[in-house]
């Protein structure tokens, strides 16, 4: 998490558990990408915990709390490049309604374009992270988060909100609320704060698969596949 190493590791454990549970409930291979999201979030939180340990060690030795390197670049890659790519495509991949699948291609390709652009940004050597007001502040030179927030929100929030599955819609709405709260709390530490909130949306992802298994268990043998449109 953005607050300290202990919180990051505890959060990672909770989210990773949700990820394992989600994968265990999967019965359709098209759901696997969406079910892996909690595992990616959990790994992301674990990486931030390691970053906190390194920064705390610098503080104990009287050094300036500032880091750079491959692990910092990897954190930024996951947060700003991978999430806008995998979130919309994972929703599209498991969507059964043809009309919604066509519409979901729009945020999915927006996320793909953003992924390509952010991959270029991640290759810049000057990326660093420091402690700012008790939170982690990731700095990307030449990066304009205010402008890129629009395609990012479109890919990571609007795409899930377009789903025909109730809990997936909740992920999109919850993600938008998390982004809004993070921006209100601190603009400089926005990415780290949002990723903390968004990670716990993984619990909703687990609830989605748990709900689908319950519905599947109530469906009589030989019945046609349930239409997810308007599913509750």
CSV table of C-alpha atoms in Angstrom, one decimal, residues 46-145:
chain,number,residue,atom,x,y,z
A,46,UNK,CA,4.0,-6.8,-2.7
A,47,UNK,CA,6.4,-4.9,-4.9
A,48,UNK,CA,5.4,-1.6,-3.1
A,49,UNK,CA,6.0,-3.3,0.2
A,50,UNK,CA,9.6,-4.1,-0.9
A,51,UNK,CA,10.0,-0.5,-2.1
A,52,UNK,CA,8.9,0.7,1.4
A,53,UNK,CA,11.6,-1.5,3.0
A,54,UNK,CA,14.3,-0.1,0.8
A,55,UNK,CA,13.2,3.5,1.4
A,56,UNK,CA,13.0,2.9,5.2
A,57,UNK,CA,16.5,1.5,5.1
A,58,UNK,CA,17.7,4.6,3.4
A,59,UNK,CA,16.1,6.7,6.1
A,60,UNK,CA,17.8,4.7,8.9
A,61,UNK,CA,21.1,5.4,7.3
A,62,UNK,CA,20.4,9.1,6.9
A,63,UNK,CA,20.1,8.9,3.2
A,64,UNK,CA,17.6,10.8,1.0
A,65,UNK,CA,14.6,8.6,0.5
A,66,UNK,CA,14.6,8.2,-3.3
A,67,UNK,CA,14.8,5.1,-5.5
A,68,UNK,CA,15.2,4.2,-9.1
A,69,UNK,CA,15.9,1.0,-11.0
A,70,UNK,CA,14.2,-1.9,-12.7
A,71,UNK,CA,11.8,-2.7,-9.8
A,72,UNK,CA,10.5,0.9,-9.8
A,73,UNK,CA,10.1,0.8,-13.6
A,74,UNK,CA,8.3,-2.5,-13.3
A,75,UNK,CA,5.8,-1.0,-10.8
A,76,UNK,CA,5.1,1.9,-13.1
A,77,UNK,CA,4.7,-0.5,-16.1
A,78,UNK,CA,2.1,-2.5,-14.2
A,79,UNK,CA,0.2,0.5,-12.9
A,80,UNK,CA,0.2,2.7,-16.0
A,81,UNK,CA,0.7,0.3,-19.0
A,82,UNK,CA,-0.5,-3.2,-18.0
A,83,UNK,CA,-3.7,-2.3,-16.2
A,84,UNK,CA,-5.3,-0.3,-19.0
A,85,UNK,CA,-4.5,-3.1,-21.4
A,86,UNK,CA,-5.6,-6.2,-19.4
A,87,UNK,CA,-8.7,-4.8,-17.7
A,88,UNK,CA,-10.8,-4.0,-20.8
A,89,UNK,CA,-9.6,-7.0,-22.8
A,90,UNK,CA,-10.3,-9.4,-19.9
A,91,UNK,CA,-13.9,-8.0,-19.6
A,92,UNK,CA,-14.3,-8.3,-23.4
A,93,UNK,CA,-13.0,-11.8,-23.4
A,94,UNK,CA,-15.6,-13.2,-21.0
A,95,UNK,CA,-18.5,-11.1,-22.2
A,96,UNK,CA,-21.3,-13.2,-23.8
A,97,UNK,CA,-23.6,-10.5,-25.1
A,98,UNK,CA,-22.6,-9.8,-28.8
A,99,UNK,CA,-23.7,-6.2,-28.7
A,100,UNK,CA,-21.7,-5.4,-25.6
A,101,UNK,CA,-18.7,-7.3,-26.9
A,102,UNK,CA,-18.6,-5.0,-29.9
A,103,UNK,CA,-18.9,-1.9,-27.7
A,104,UNK,CA,-16.1,-3.2,-25.4
A,105,UNK,CA,-13.7,-3.2,-28.3
A,106,UNK,CA,-13.6,0.6,-28.1
A,107,UNK,CA,-12.1,0.9,-24.6
A,108,UNK,CA,-10.0,-2.2,-25.2
A,109,UNK,CA,-8.2,-0.6,-28.2
A,110,UNK,CA,-7.9,2.7,-26.3
A,111,UNK,CA,-6.2,0.7,-23.5
A,112,UNK,CA,-3.9,-0.9,-26.1
A,113,UNK,CA,-2.8,2.4,-27.5
A,114,UNK,CA,-2.2,3.7,-24.0
A,115,UNK,CA,-0.2,0.6,-23.3
A,116,UNK,CA,2.1,1.2,-26.2
A,117,UNK,CA,2.6,4.9,-25.2
A,118,UNK,CA,3.3,4.0,-21.6
A,119,UNK,CA,5.7,1.3,-22.6
A,120,UNK,CA,7.8,4.1,-24.2
A,121,UNK,CA,7.5,6.2,-21.0
A,122,UNK,CA,8.6,3.3,-18.8
A,123,UNK,CA,11.8,3.0,-20.8
A,124,UNK,CA,12.9,6.4,-19.7
A,125,UNK,CA,15.8,6.2,-17.3
A,126,UNK,CA,14.8,9.0,-15.0
A,127,UNK,CA,11.8,7.4,-13.3
A,128,UNK,CA,12.0,7.5,-9.6
A,129,UNK,CA,10.0,7.1,-6.4
A,130,UNK,CA,10.3,9.0,-3.1
A,131,UNK,CA,8.3,9.6,0.1
A,132,UNK,CA,6.0,12.5,-0.1
A,133,UNK,CA,3.8,13.3,2.9
A,134,UNK,CA,3.9,9.7,4.2
A,135,UNK,CA,3.0,8.3,0.8
A,136,UNK,CA,5.0,7.1,-2.2
A,137,UNK,CA,5.4,9.5,-5.1
A,138,UNK,CA,6.3,8.1,-8.5
A,139,UNK,CA,7.8,10.6,-10.8
A,140,UNK,CA,7.9,10.2,-14.6
A,141,UNK,CA,9.7,13.1,-16.4
A,142,UNK,CA,7.6,14.5,-19.3
A,143,UNK,CA,4.6,12.5,-18.1
A,144,UNK,CA,1.2,14.3,-18.0
A,145,UNK,CA,-1.2,12.3,-15.8
